[in-house]
Amino acid sequence: MPIRYLIPAILLLYSTVILGQIRKQPNIQFETDYFNAVDHWVVLPQKTPDLNYLLGYVYLDEIIGFTFAYYSELSVDSFSNWKLQNNSSYFIVKRTLDSKTPPLYLLKNEQIAALHLPEKPLWLKLFDDRQKTPEELVLLGYQYNKVHQSDLALPILEKAFSQNPNAKNLIFELSFAYNSLGFYEKAIDLLKTELKQDPKNYILYRELGYAFLQLNNFEEAEKVYELGMKMCPNNNQQREMAIDMAQTFFAIKDEKRFEKWAAILRK
């Protein structure tokens, strides 16, 4: 090959192989939902390939919910490995995660070791090491119930129940989790017992009525909803209960009962 052709060929090889390596992204899949990334180091996806990735730790705050705590930026070296940039150890930047959060990447143990990351951020470890109160456990369970992850809420709430069955809002959150997971008999037993102690708690009537509906016990469900509506001072909640019943009897083609609840709804 003449020398004048050899030099451009070498330059082309450099640009396609060497620069291609520099621009190459790690072979990873952003596929983990934020609520399944709690207590893990994660990487946020980037819309622009030129930007560094954001590295942080996901934890669940019982007050503000699922949270990403920023730790540093990650760049990619010529061998497609993560490289830590600008470690921020003097301030904490947090971001609340919600339904708009895209799937995340969970760092593997070997990647965590290669980046010399701690098990979790020190400030969070100091906070997490203390024993949580039953009331705090209820709030954590609430956060999981709110994002329809009652399978993750249930063990937390049952732990709270074993410590203090009278913790605020525990019975509602626990019965909600039972109903969400199809444990309707457990929800019914729990709610019946609680309503003997707190007969004016209309929210509990709604959960109890829902459990009866799922078991096709329409007569009991109707009695419970009627009691709940009498106890309920909130028109919106009354309307929601009436809608539940009207839709149920419409679906099973019980015209008489449907008309009864439709009339209540119109009022």
Short mmCIF file of N, CA, C and O in Angstrom, two decimals, residues 24 90 110 125 135 143 160 168 218 220 225:
data_model
loop_
_atom_site.label_atom_id
_atom_site.label_comp_id
_atom_site.label_asym_id
_atom_site.label_seq_id
_atom_site.Cartn_x
_atom_site.Cartn_y
_atom_site.Cartn_z
N LYS A 24 -17.75 4.74 24.10
CA LYS A 24 -18.55 3.56 24.41
C LYS A 24 -19.13 3.65 25.81
O LYS A 24 -18.46 4.05 26.74
N TYR A 90 -19.10 16.99 51.28
CA TYR A 90 -19.28 18.12 52.20
C TYR A 90 -20.72 18.63 52.21
O TYR A 90 -21.05 19.48 53.01
N GLU A 110 -19.31 -6.06 42.82
CA GLU A 110 -17.95 -5.86 42.31
C GLU A 110 -17.72 -4.44 41.81
O GLU A 110 -16.62 -3.90 41.92
N LYS A 125 -26.06 5.84 57.31
CA LYS A 125 -25.81 4.69 58.17
C LYS A 125 -26.03 5.04 59.64
O LYS A 125 -26.62 4.29 60.40
N GLU A 135 -44.43 3.66 65.02
CA GLU A 135 -45.05 4.76 64.25
C GLU A 135 -44.25 5.05 62.98
O GLU A 135 -44.83 5.32 61.93
N GLN A 143 -45.74 4.48 52.67
CA GLN A 143 -45.06 4.89 51.44
C GLN A 143 -45.10 3.78 50.39
O GLN A 143 -45.28 4.03 49.20
N ALA A 160 -44.43 -3.73 62.82
CA ALA A 160 -44.98 -2.67 63.66
C ALA A 160 -46.10 -3.21 64.54
O ALA A 160 -46.21 -2.87 65.73
N LYS A 168 -50.57 4.56 65.59
CA LYS A 168 -51.47 5.39 64.78
C LYS A 168 -51.50 4.95 63.32
O LYS A 168 -50.45 4.77 62.70
N PHE A 218 -72.04 -9.82 49.17
CA PHE A 218 -72.59 -8.51 48.86
C PHE A 218 -73.49 -7.96 49.97
O PHE A 218 -73.53 -6.75 50.20
N GLU A 220 -73.22 -8.44 53.28
CA GLU A 220 -72.38 -7.89 54.35
C GLU A 220 -71.70 -6.61 53.90
O GLU A 220 -71.59 -5.65 54.67
N TYR A 225 -70.95 -0.73 54.24
CA TYR A 225 -70.87 0.57 53.55
C TYR A 225 -71.92 1.54 54.09
O TYR A 225 -71.66 2.74 54.22
#
